């Protein structure tokens, strides 16, 4: 087995070779030798450069893929992922607003916007009758043109009676709430880890075996009405979430 050059930073011969290679590649990303969106050398090229076998190279790359620093594109190679978008779970805000606050260009693509009956499930969530109408919106959210989440949003029709006439590719849902003087004040959110079906996974540019974070959120306005129920399927390699905890005075 070959040896990685001592001139590379942060390398220790006490570490397995594949972990040493991981740090070499990580350093090149941090030093901006490998920039976001750039393809890194192939496994064969890395194996030849550092005098190690291809399987060792693959193991080193896999650790960075799992960390979200690299991304495999089938049939094309391995690319440097962009920086993760940070979101605060304790702040109630729309996607576009949150992205702009982090100097990220937001955009959305509405895949579906229909009126349907609430049915038993959503009548219980919204406190309405099963035969009442609700809006169903399905969209992809992009950060700097990278797909990061797939949203399913449910809103009672009585809340925004003319939503079908509003272009949600132009106006964000939070902007529509402002137009209707709806003030969201708090929400209840849960988190789960799931996989998507092949069609939805393809929309997020991931494999259907790749886990995503599922956030289910129920949002309330200042009149204590449930205004929105949403399911957001988020790529873990593109986002990281922050939660702040305060010490209880009762502790």
Coordinates of N, CA and C in Angstrom, one line a residue:
X1 N 0.8 -1.2 0.0 CA 0.0 0.0 0.0 C 0.9 1.2 0.0
X2 N 0.5 2.2 -0.8 CA 1.3 3.5 -0.9 C 1.1 4.4 0.3
X3 N 1.8 5.5 0.3 CA 1.8 6.4 1.4 C 1.4 7.8 0.9
X4 N 0.5 8.5 1.5 CA 0.1 9.8 1.2 C 1.2 10.8 1.6
X5 N 1.5 11.8 0.8 CA 2.6 12.7 1.0 C 2.5 13.4 2.3
X6 N 3.7 13.5 3.0 CA 3.7 14.2 4.3 C 3.5 15.7 4.1
X7 N 3.6 16.2 2.9 CA 3.4 17.7 2.7 C 1.9 18.1 2.8
X8 N 1.0 17.1 2.7 CA -0.4 17.4 2.9 C -0.7 17.8 4.3
X9 N -1.5 18.8 4.5 CA -1.8 19.3 5.9 C -2.7 18.3 6.7
X10 N -2.5 18.3 8.0 CA -3.3 17.6 8.9 C -3.4 16.1 8.7
X11 N -2.3 15.5 8.2 CA -2.2 14.1 7.9 C -1.4 13.4 9.0
X12 N -2.0 12.3 9.5 CA -1.2 11.6 10.6 C -1.1 10.1 10.1
X13 N 0.1 9.6 10.2 CA 0.3 8.2 9.8 C -0.3 7.2 10.7
X14 N -0.8 7.7 11.8 CA -1.5 6.8 12.8 C -3.0 6.5 12.3
X15 N -3.4 7.3 11.3 CA -4.8 7.1 10.8 C -4.8 6.2 9.6
X16 N -5.9 5.4 9.4 CA -6.0 4.6 8.2 C -5.9 5.5 6.9
X17 N -5.4 4.8 5.9 CA -5.1 5.6 4.7 C -6.3 6.3 4.1
X18 N -7.5 5.6 4.1 CA -8.7 6.2 3.5 C -9.1 7.5 4.3
X19 N -8.8 7.5 5.6 CA -9.1 8.7 6.4 C -8.1 9.8 6.1
X20 N -6.9 9.4 5.8 CA -5.9 10.4 5.5 C -6.3 11.1 4.1
X21 N -6.7 10.3 3.2 CA -7.2 10.8 1.9 C -8.4 11.7 2.1
X22 N -9.3 11.3 3.0 CA -10.5 12.2 3.3 C -10.0 13.6 3.7
X23 N -9.0 13.6 4.6 CA -8.5 14.9 5.1 C -7.8 15.7 4.0
X24 N -7.1 15.0 3.1 CA -6.5 15.7 2.0 C -7.5 16.4 1.1
X25 N -8.6 15.7 0.8 CA -9.7 16.2 0.0 C -10.4 17.3 0.7
X26 N -10.6 17.1 2.0 CA -11.3 18.1 2.8 C -10.5 19.4 2.8
X27 N -9.1 19.3 3.0 CA -8.3 20.5 3.0 C -8.4 21.2 1.6
X28 N -8.4 20.5 0.6 CA -8.5 21.1 -0.8 C -9.8 21.9 -0.9
X29 N -10.9 21.3 -0.3 CA -12.2 22.0 -0.4 C -12.1 23.3 0.5
X30 N -11.6 23.2 1.7 CA -11.5 24.3 2.6 C -10.6 25.4 2.0
X31 N -9.5 25.0 1.3 CA -8.6 25.9 0.7 C -9.1 26.5 -0.6
X32 N -10.3 26.0 -1.0 CA -10.9 26.4 -2.3 C -10.1 26.0 -3.5
X33 N -9.3 25.0 -3.4 CA -8.7 24.4 -4.6 C -9.8 23.6 -5.3
X34 N -10.7 22.9 -4.6 CA -11.9 22.3 -5.1 C -13.1 23.2 -4.7
X35 N -13.7 23.8 -5.7 CA -14.8 24.8 -5.4 C -16.1 24.1 -5.5
X36 N -17.2 24.6 -4.9 CA -18.5 24.1 -5.0 C -18.9 23.9 -6.5
X37 N -19.4 22.7 -6.8 CA -19.8 22.4 -8.2 C -18.7 21.9 -9.1
X38 N -17.5 21.9 -8.5 CA -16.3 21.4 -9.3 C -16.2 19.9 -9.2
X39 N -15.9 19.2 -10.2 CA -15.6 17.8 -10.2 C -14.2 17.5 -9.7
X40 N -14.1 16.6 -8.7 CA -12.8 16.2 -8.2 C -12.2 15.2 -9.1
X41 N -10.9 14.9 -9.0 CA -10.2 13.9 -9.8 C -10.9 12.5 -9.7
X42 N -10.8 11.7 -10.7 CA -11.5 10.4 -10.6 C -10.8 9.5 -9.6
X43 N -11.4 8.4 -9.2 CA -10.9 7.4 -8.3 C -9.5 6.9 -8.8
X44 N -9.5 6.6 -10.1 CA -8.2 6.1 -10.7 C -7.1 7.2 -10.6
X45 N -7.4 8.4 -10.9 CA -6.5 9.5 -10.8 C -6.0 9.7 -9.4
X46 N -6.9 9.7 -8.4 CA -6.5 9.8 -7.0 C -5.6 8.7 -6.6
X47 N -6.0 7.5 -7.0 CA -5.2 6.3 -6.6 C -3.8 6.4 -7.2
X48 N -3.7 6.8 -8.4 CA -2.3 7.0 -9.0 C -1.5 8.1 -8.4
X49 N -2.2 9.2 -8.1 CA -1.5 10.4 -7.5 C -0.9 10.0 -6.1
X50 N -1.7 9.3 -5.3 CA -1.2 9.0 -3.9 C -0.7 7.6 -3.7
X51 N -0.6 6.8 -4.8 CA -0.1 5.5 -4.6 C -0.8 4.6 -3.8
X52 N -2.2 4.6 -3.8 CA -3.0 3.8 -3.0 C -4.0 3.1 -4.0
X53 N -4.7 2.0 -3.4 CA -5.6 1.3 -4.3 C -7.0 2.0 -4.4
X54 N -7.7 1.6 -5.5 CA -8.9 2.3 -5.8 C -10.0 2.2 -4.7
X55 N -10.0 1.0 -4.1 CA -11.0 0.8 -3.0 C -10.8 1.7 -1.8
X56 N -9.5 1.9 -1.5 CA -9.2 2.9 -0.4 C -9.7 4.3 -0.8
X57 N -9.5 4.7 -2.1 CA -9.9 6.0 -2.5 C -11.4 6.1 -2.4
X58 N -12.1 5.0 -2.8 CA -13.6 5.0 -2.8 C -14.1 5.2 -1.3
X59 N -13.4 4.5 -0.4 CA -13.8 4.6 1.0 C -13.6 6.0 1.5
X60 N -12.5 6.6 1.2 CA -12.3 8.0 1.6 C -13.3 8.9 1.0
X61 N -13.6 8.8 -0.2 CA -14.7 9.6 -0.9 C -16.0 9.4 -0.2
X62 N -16.3 8.1 0.1 CA -17.7 7.8 0.6 C -17.9 8.5 2.0
X63 N -16.8 8.7 2.8 CA -17.0 9.4 4.1 C -17.4 10.8 3.8
X64 N -16.8 11.5 2.8 CA -17.1 12.9 2.5 C -18.5 13.0 1.9
X65 N -18.9 12.0 1.1 CA -20.3 12.0 0.5 C -21.3 11.9 1.7
X66 N -21.0 11.0 2.6 CA -21.9 10.9 3.8 C -22.0 12.1 4.6
X67 N -20.9 12.9 4.6 CA -20.9 14.2 5.4 C -21.6 15.3 4.6
X68 N -21.8 15.1 3.3 CA -22.5 16.1 2.5 C -21.5 17.0 1.8
X69 N -20.2 16.8 1.9 CA -19.2 17.7 1.3 C -19.0 17.3 -0.2
X70 N -19.2 16.1 -0.5 CA -19.1 15.6 -1.9 C -20.4 15.0 -2.3
X71 N -20.6 14.9 -3.6 CA -21.8 14.4 -4.2 C -21.5 13.5 -5.4
X72 N -22.0 12.3 -5.4 CA -21.8 11.4 -6.6 C -22.9 11.6 -7.6
X73 N -22.5 11.8 -8.8 CA -23.5 11.9 -9.9 C -23.2 10.6 -10.8
X74 N -24.2 9.8 -10.9 CA -24.0 8.5 -11.6 C -23.6 8.7 -13.1
X75 N -22.6 8.1 -13.5 CA -22.1 8.2 -14.9 C -21.3 9.4 -15.2
X76 N -21.1 10.3 -14.2 CA -20.4 11.6 -14.4 C -19.2 11.7 -13.5
X77 N -19.3 11.3 -12.2 CA -18.2 11.5 -11.3 C -18.6 12.0 -10.0
X78 N -17.7 12.6 -9.2 CA -17.9 13.1 -7.9 C -17.7 14.6 -7.9
X79 N -18.6 15.4 -7.3 CA -18.6 16.8 -7.3 C -18.6 17.4 -5.9
X80 N -18.0 18.6 -5.8 CA -18.0 19.3 -4.5 C -19.4 19.9 -4.3
X81 N -20.0 19.6 -3.1 CA -21.3 20.1 -2.8 C -21.2 21.6 -2.4
X82 N -22.2 22.4 -2.5 CA -22.2 23.8 -2.0 C -22.3 23.8 -0.5
X83 N -22.1 24.9 0.1 CA -22.3 25.1 1.5 C -23.8 24.8 1.9
X84 N -23.9 24.2 3.1 CA -25.3 23.9 3.6 C -26.0 25.2 4.0
X85 N -27.3 25.2 3.8 CA -28.1 26.3 4.2 C -28.5 26.1 5.6
X86 N -28.3 27.2 6.4 CA -28.7 27.1 7.8 C -30.1 27.6 8.0
X87 N -30.9 26.9 8.9 CA -32.2 27.4 9.2 C -32.5 27.2 10.7
X88 N -33.1 28.2 11.3 CA -33.4 28.1 12.7 C -34.8 27.5 12.9
X89 N -34.9 26.4 13.6 CA -36.2 25.7 13.8 C -37.1 26.5 14.7
X90 N -36.5 27.4 15.5 CA -37.4 28.1 16.5 C -37.9 29.4 15.9
X91 N -37.5 29.7 14.6 CA -38.0 31.0 14.0 C -39.1 30.6 13.0
X92 N -40.3 31.2 13.1 CA -41.4 31.0 12.1 C -41.2 31.9 11.0
X93 N -40.9 31.4 9.8 CA -40.7 32.3 8.7 C -40.8 31.5 7.4
X94 N -41.1 32.2 6.3 CA -41.2 31.6 5.0 C -39.9 31.2 4.4
X95 N -39.9 30.3 3.4 CA -38.7 29.8 2.8 C -37.9 31.0 2.2
X96 N -38.6 31.8 1.4 CA -37.9 32.8 0.6 C -37.3 33.8 1.6
X97 N -38.0 34.2 2.6 CA -37.4 35.2 3.6 C -36.2 34.6 4.3
X98 N -36.3 33.3 4.7 CA -35.2 32.7 5.4 C -34.0 32.6 4.5
X99 N -34.1 32.3 3.2 CA -33.0 32.2 2.3 C -32.4 33.5 2.1
X100 N -33.2 34.6 1.9 CA -32.6 35.9 1.7 C -31.8 36.4 2.9
X101 N -32.3 36.0 4.1 CA -31.6 36.4 5.3 C -30.2 35.8 5.3
X102 N -30.0 34.7 4.6 CA -28.7 34.0 4.6 C -27.9 34.3 3.3
X103 N -28.3 35.3 2.6 CA -27.7 35.7 1.3 C -27.7 34.6 0.3
X104 N -28.8 33.8 0.3 CA -29.0 32.7 -0.7 C -30.1 33.1 -1.6
X105 N -30.0 32.9 -2.9 CA -31.1 33.2 -3.8 C -32.1 32.1 -3.8
X106 N -33.4 32.5 -3.3 CA -34.4 31.5 -3.3 C -35.3 31.4 -4.6
X107 N -35.8 30.3 -4.9 CA -36.8 30.2 -5.9 C -37.6 28.9 -5.7
X108 N -38.8 28.9 -6.2 CA -39.7 27.8 -6.1 C -40.3 27.4 -7.4
X109 N -40.7 26.2 -7.5 CA -41.4 25.7 -8.7 C -42.6 24.9 -8.3
X110 N -43.8 25.5 -8.6 CA -45.1 24.9 -8.2 C -45.4 23.7 -9.2
X111 N -45.5 22.5 -8.6 CA -45.8 21.3 -9.4 C -47.2 21.1 -9.5
X112 N -48.0 21.4 -8.5 CA -49.4 21.1 -8.4 C -50.1 22.1 -7.5
X113 N -51.2 22.6 -7.9 CA -52.1 23.5 -7.0 C -53.5 23.2 -7.3
X114 N -54.2 22.5 -6.4 CA -55.6 22.1 -6.7 C -56.4 22.3 -5.5
X115 N -57.7 22.3 -5.7 CA -58.7 22.3 -4.6 C -59.3 20.9 -4.5
X116 N -59.3 20.4 -3.2 CA -59.8 19.1 -2.9 C -60.6 19.2 -1.7
X117 N -61.3 18.1 -1.4 CA -62.1 18.0 -0.2 C -61.2 17.7 1.0
X118 N -61.5 18.2 2.2 CA -60.7 18.0 3.4 C -60.6 16.5 3.7
X119 N -61.7 15.8 3.6 CA -61.7 14.4 4.1 C -61.6 14.3 5.6
X120 N -61.6 13.1 6.1 CA -61.6 12.9 7.5 C -60.3 13.5 8.2
X121 N -59.1 13.2 7.6 CA -57.8 13.5 8.2 C -57.7 15.0 8.3
X122 N -57.9 15.8 7.2 CA -57.6 17.2 7.3 C -58.8 18.0 7.9
X123 N -60.0 17.4 7.9 CA -61.1 18.1 8.7 C -60.7 18.1 10.2
X124 N -60.1 17.0 10.6 CA -59.7 17.0 12.1 C -58.6 17.9 12.3
X125 N -57.6 18.0 11.4 CA -56.5 19.0 11.6 C -57.0 20.4 11.7
X126 N -57.9 20.8 10.7 CA -58.3 22.2 10.6 C -59.5 22.5 11.4
X127 N -60.2 21.5 11.9 CA -61.5 21.8 12.6 C -62.6 22.2 11.7
X128 N -62.6 21.6 10.5 CA -63.7 21.9 9.5 C -64.4 20.6 9.1
X129 N -65.4 20.7 8.2 CA -66.1 19.6 7.8 C -65.4 18.8 6.8
X130 N -65.6 17.4 6.7 CA -64.9 16.6 5.7 C -65.2 17.1 4.2
X131 N -66.4 17.6 4.0 CA -66.8 18.1 2.7 C -66.3 19.5 2.3
X132 N -65.7 20.2 3.3 CA -65.2 21.5 3.0 C -63.9 21.4 2.1
X133 N -63.7 22.5 1.4 CA -62.6 22.5 0.4 C -61.3 23.0 1.1
X134 N -60.2 22.4 0.6 CA -58.9 22.9 1.0 C -58.0 22.9 -0.2
X135 N -57.0 23.8 -0.1 CA -56.0 23.8 -1.2 C -54.9 22.9 -0.9
X136 N -54.4 22.2 -2.0 CA -53.2 21.4 -1.9 C -52.2 21.9 -2.9
X137 N -51.0 22.3 -2.3 CA -49.9 22.8 -3.1 C -48.7 21.9 -3.0
X138 N -48.1 21.5 -4.1 CA -46.9 20.8 -4.1 C -45.8 21.6 -4.8
X139 N -44.7 21.8 -4.2 CA -43.6 22.6 -4.9 C -42.2 22.1 -4.5
X140 N -41.3 22.5 -5.4 CA -39.9 22.3 -5.1 C -39.3 23.7 -4.7
X141 N -38.4 23.7 -3.6 CA -37.8 24.9 -3.2 C -36.3 24.8 -3.6
X142 N -35.7 25.8 -4.1 CA -34.4 25.9 -4.6 C -33.6 26.9 -3.8
X143 N -32.3 26.7 -3.5 CA -31.4 27.6 -3.0 C -30.2 27.8 -3.9
X144 N -30.1 29.0 -4.5 CA -29.0 29.1 -5.5 C -29.1 28.1 -6.6
X145 N -30.4 27.8 -7.0 CA -30.7 26.9 -8.1 C -30.5 25.4 -7.8
X146 N -30.2 25.1 -6.5 CA -30.1 23.7 -6.1 C -31.4 23.3 -5.4
X147 N -32.0 22.1 -5.8 CA -33.2 21.7 -5.1 C -32.8 21.2 -3.7
X148 N -33.5 21.8 -2.7 CA -33.2 21.4 -1.3 C -34.4 20.8 -0.6
X149 N -35.6 21.1 -1.0 CA -36.8 20.5 -0.4 C -38.0 20.4 -1.3
X150 N -38.8 19.5 -0.9 CA -40.1 19.3 -1.6 C -41.2 19.5 -0.6
X151 N -42.1 20.4 -0.9 CA -43.1 20.8 0.1 C -44.5 20.3 -0.4
X152 N -45.3 19.9 0.6 CA -46.7 19.6 0.4 C -47.4 20.5 1.4
X153 N -48.3 21.4 0.9 CA -48.9 22.4 1.8 C -50.4 22.3 1.6
X154 N -51.1 22.3 2.8 CA -52.6 22.2 2.8 C -53.1 23.5 3.6
X155 N -54.1 24.2 2.9 CA -54.6 25.4 3.5 C -56.2 25.4 3.3
X156 N -56.9 25.6 4.3 CA -58.4 25.6 4.1 C -58.8 26.7 3.1
X157 N -59.8 26.5 2.3 CA -60.1 27.4 1.3 C -60.7 28.7 1.9
X158 N -61.4 28.6 3.0 CA -62.0 29.8 3.6 C -60.9 30.8 4.0
X159 N -59.7 30.3 4.3 CA -58.6 31.2 4.7 C -58.2 32.2 3.6
X160 N -58.0 31.6 2.4 CA -57.6 32.4 1.2 C -58.5 32.0 0.1
X161 N -59.7 32.6 0.0 CA -60.7 32.1 -1.0 C -60.3 32.1 -2.4
X162 N -59.4 33.0 -2.8 CA -59.0 33.2 -4.2 C -57.6 32.7 -4.5
X163 N -57.1 31.7 -3.7 CA -55.7 31.3 -3.9 C -55.5 30.7 -5.3
X164 N -56.5 30.1 -5.9 CA -56.3 29.5 -7.2 C -56.0 30.6 -8.3
X165 N -56.3 31.8 -8.0 CA -55.9 32.9 -9.0 C -54.6 33.6 -8.7
X166 N -53.9 33.1 -7.7 CA -52.6 33.7 -7.4 C -51.5 32.9 -7.9
X167 N -50.5 33.4 -8.6 CA -49.4 32.7 -9.1 C -48.3 32.5 -8.0
X168 N -48.2 31.3 -7.5 CA -47.3 31.1 -6.4 C -45.8 30.9 -6.8
X169 N -45.6 31.0 -8.1 CA -44.2 31.1 -8.6 C -43.8 32.6 -8.6
X170 N -44.7 33.5 -8.4 CA -44.4 34.9 -8.2 C -44.5 35.4 -6.8
X171 N -45.5 35.0 -6.1 CA -45.7 35.4 -4.7 C -45.5 34.2 -3.8
X172 N -44.7 34.4 -2.8 CA -44.6 33.3 -1.8 C -45.8 33.2 -1.0
X173 N -46.0 32.0 -0.4 CA -47.2 31.8 0.4 C -47.3 32.8 1.6
X174 N -46.1 33.1 2.2 CA -46.1 34.1 3.3 C -46.5 35.5 2.8
X175 N -46.1 35.8 1.6 CA -46.6 37.1 1.0 C -48.1 37.1 0.8
X176 N -48.6 36.0 0.4 CA -50.1 35.9 0.2 C -50.8 36.0 1.6
X177 N -50.2 35.4 2.6 CA -50.8 35.6 4.0 C -50.8 37.1 4.3
X178 N -49.7 37.8 4.0 CA -49.7 39.3 4.3 C -50.8 40.0 3.5
X179 N -51.0 39.6 2.3 CA -52.1 40.2 1.5 C -53.4 40.1 2.1
X180 N -53.6 39.0 2.8 CA -54.9 38.7 3.4 C -54.9 39.0 4.9
X181 N -53.9 39.7 5.4 CA -53.7 40.2 6.8 C -53.8 39.0 7.7
X182 N -53.2 37.9 7.3 CA -53.0 36.7 8.2 C -51.7 36.8 8.9
X183 N -51.7 36.7 10.2 CA -50.5 36.8 11.0 C -50.2 35.5 11.7
X184 N -49.3 34.7 11.1 CA -48.9 33.5 11.8 C -48.0 33.8 13.0
X185 N -48.4 33.2 14.1 CA -47.7 33.5 15.4 C -46.9 32.4 16.0
X186 N -47.4 31.1 15.7 CA -46.6 30.0 16.3 C -46.9 28.8 15.5
X187 N -46.1 27.7 15.7 CA -46.3 26.5 14.9 C -45.8 25.3 15.8
X188 N -46.4 24.1 15.5 CA -45.9 22.9 16.1 C -45.3 22.0 15.0
X189 N -44.1 21.5 15.2 CA -43.4 20.8 14.2 C -42.8 19.5 14.7
X190 N -42.8 18.5 13.9 CA -42.2 17.2 14.2 C -41.2 16.9 13.1
X191 N -40.2 16.0 13.5 CA -39.2 15.6 12.5 C -39.1 14.1 12.5
X192 N -39.0 13.6 11.2 CA -38.8 12.2 11.0 C -37.8 12.0 9.9
X193 N -37.2 10.8 9.8 CA -36.3 10.5 8.7 C -36.9 9.4 7.8
X194 N -37.0 9.7 6.5 CA -37.7 8.7 5.6 C -37.0 8.7 4.3
X195 N -37.4 7.8 3.4 CA -37.0 7.9 2.0 C -38.2 8.2 1.1
X196 N -37.9 8.8 0.0 CA -38.9 9.2 -1.0 C -39.1 8.1 -2.1
X197 N -40.3 8.1 -2.7 CA -40.4 7.3 -3.9 C -39.5 7.8 -5.0
X198 N -39.3 7.0 -6.0 CA -38.3 7.3 -7.1 C -38.7 8.6 -7.8
X199 N -39.9 8.9 -8.0 CA -40.3 10.1 -8.7 C -40.0 11.4 -7.9
X200 N -40.3 11.4 -6.6 CA -40.1 12.6 -5.8 C -38.6 12.7 -5.5
X201 N -37.9 11.6 -5.4 CA -36.4 11.6 -5.1 C -35.7 12.3 -6.3
X202 N -36.2 11.9 -7.5 CA -35.5 12.4 -8.7 C -35.7 14.0 -8.8
X203 N -36.8 14.5 -8.3 CA -37.1 15.9 -8.3 C -36.1 16.6 -7.4
X204 N -35.6 16.0 -6.4 CA -34.6 16.6 -5.5 C -33.2 16.2 -5.9
X205 N -33.1 15.5 -7.0 CA -31.7 15.1 -7.5 C -31.0 14.2 -6.6
X206 N -31.7 13.3 -6.0 CA -31.1 12.3 -5.1 C -31.6 10.9 -5.5
X207 N -31.0 9.9 -4.9 CA -31.4 8.5 -5.1 C -32.5 8.2 -4.2
X208 N -33.4 7.2 -4.6 CA -34.6 6.9 -3.7 C -34.2 6.1 -2.5
X209 N -32.9 5.8 -2.4 CA -32.4 5.1 -1.1 C -31.8 6.1 -0.1
X210 N -31.7 7.4 -0.6 CA -31.1 8.4 0.3 C -32.1 8.9 1.3
X211 N -31.8 8.9 2.6 CA -32.8 9.4 3.6 C -32.9 10.9 3.5
X212 N -34.1 11.4 3.7 CA -34.4 12.8 3.8 C -35.1 13.1 5.1
X213 N -35.0 14.4 5.5 CA -35.7 14.8 6.8 C -37.1 15.2 6.4
X214 N -38.1 14.7 7.1 CA -39.5 15.1 6.9 C -39.9 15.9 8.1
X215 N -40.2 17.2 7.8 CA -40.8 18.1 8.8 C -42.3 18.2 8.6
X216 N -43.1 17.9 9.6 CA -44.5 18.1 9.5 C -44.8 19.3 10.4
X217 N -45.5 20.3 9.9 CA -45.7 21.6 10.6 C -47.1 22.0 10.6
X218 N -47.7 22.3 11.8 CA -49.0 22.9 11.9 C -48.9 24.3 12.4
X219 N -49.4 25.3 11.6 CA -49.1 26.7 11.8 C -50.4 27.4 12.2
X220 N -50.3 28.3 13.2 CA -51.5 29.0 13.8 C -51.3 30.5 13.6
X221 N -52.5 31.2 13.5 CA -52.4 32.6 13.5 C -52.8 33.2 14.8
X222 N -52.8 34.6 14.9 CA -53.0 35.2 16.2 C -54.4 35.1 16.7
X223 N -55.3 34.5 15.9 CA -56.7 34.2 16.3 C -56.8 32.7 16.7
X224 N -55.6 32.0 16.8 CA -55.6 30.6 17.2 C -56.2 29.7 16.2
X225 N -56.3 30.1 14.9 CA -56.8 29.3 13.9 C -55.7 28.5 13.3
X226 N -55.9 27.2 12.9 CA -54.9 26.5 12.2 C -55.0 26.9 10.7
X227 N -54.0 27.6 10.3 CA -54.0 28.2 8.9 C -53.4 27.3 7.9
X228 N -52.4 26.5 8.3 CA -51.6 25.7 7.3 C -51.1 24.4 8.0
X229 N -51.1 23.3 7.2 CA -50.5 22.1 7.6 C -49.5 21.8 6.4
X230 N -48.3 21.5 6.7 CA -47.3 21.2 5.7 C -46.4 20.0 6.0
X231 N -46.0 19.4 4.9 CA -45.0 18.3 5.0 C -43.8 18.8 4.1
X232 N -42.6 18.9 4.7 CA -41.4 19.3 3.9 C -40.4 18.3 4.0
X233 N -40.0 17.8 2.8 CA -39.0 16.7 2.6 C -37.7 17.4 2.3
X234 N -36.7 17.4 3.2 CA -35.5 18.2 3.0 C -34.3 17.4 2.9
X235 N -33.4 17.7 2.0 CA -32.1 17.1 1.8 C -31.2 17.4 2.9
X236 N -30.7 16.4 3.6 CA -29.8 16.6 4.8 C -28.4 17.1 4.3
X237 N -28.0 16.8 3.1 CA -26.7 17.2 2.6 C -26.7 18.7 2.2
X238 N -27.9 19.3 2.1 CA -28.0 20.7 1.7 C -28.4 21.7 2.8
X239 N -28.9 21.1 3.9 CA -29.3 22.0 5.0 C -28.8 21.5 6.4
X240 N -28.7 22.4 7.3 CA -28.5 22.1 8.7 C -29.4 23.0 9.5
X241 N -29.8 22.5 10.6 CA -30.8 23.2 11.4 C -30.3 23.5 12.8
X242 N -30.6 24.7 13.3 CA -30.2 25.1 14.6 C -31.4 25.2 15.5
X243 N -31.1 24.7 16.8 CA -32.1 24.9 17.8 C -31.4 25.4 19.1
X244 N -32.0 26.4 19.7 CA -31.4 27.0 20.9 C -32.2 26.4 22.1
X245 N -31.4 26.1 23.2 CA -32.1 25.6 24.4 C -31.7 26.6 25.5
X246 N -32.7 26.8 26.4 CA -32.4 27.6 27.6 C -32.6 26.7 28.8
X247 N -31.7 26.9 29.8 CA -31.8 26.2 31.0 C -33.1 26.5 31.8
X248 N -33.9 25.5 32.2 CA -35.1 25.8 32.9 C -34.8 26.3 34.3
X249 N -35.6 27.2 34.8 CA -35.4 27.8 36.1 C -35.8 26.8 37.2
X250 N -36.5 25.7 36.7 CA -37.0 24.7 37.7 C -36.0 23.6 37.9
X251 N -34.9 23.6 37.1 CA -33.9 22.5 37.1 C -33.1 22.6 38.4

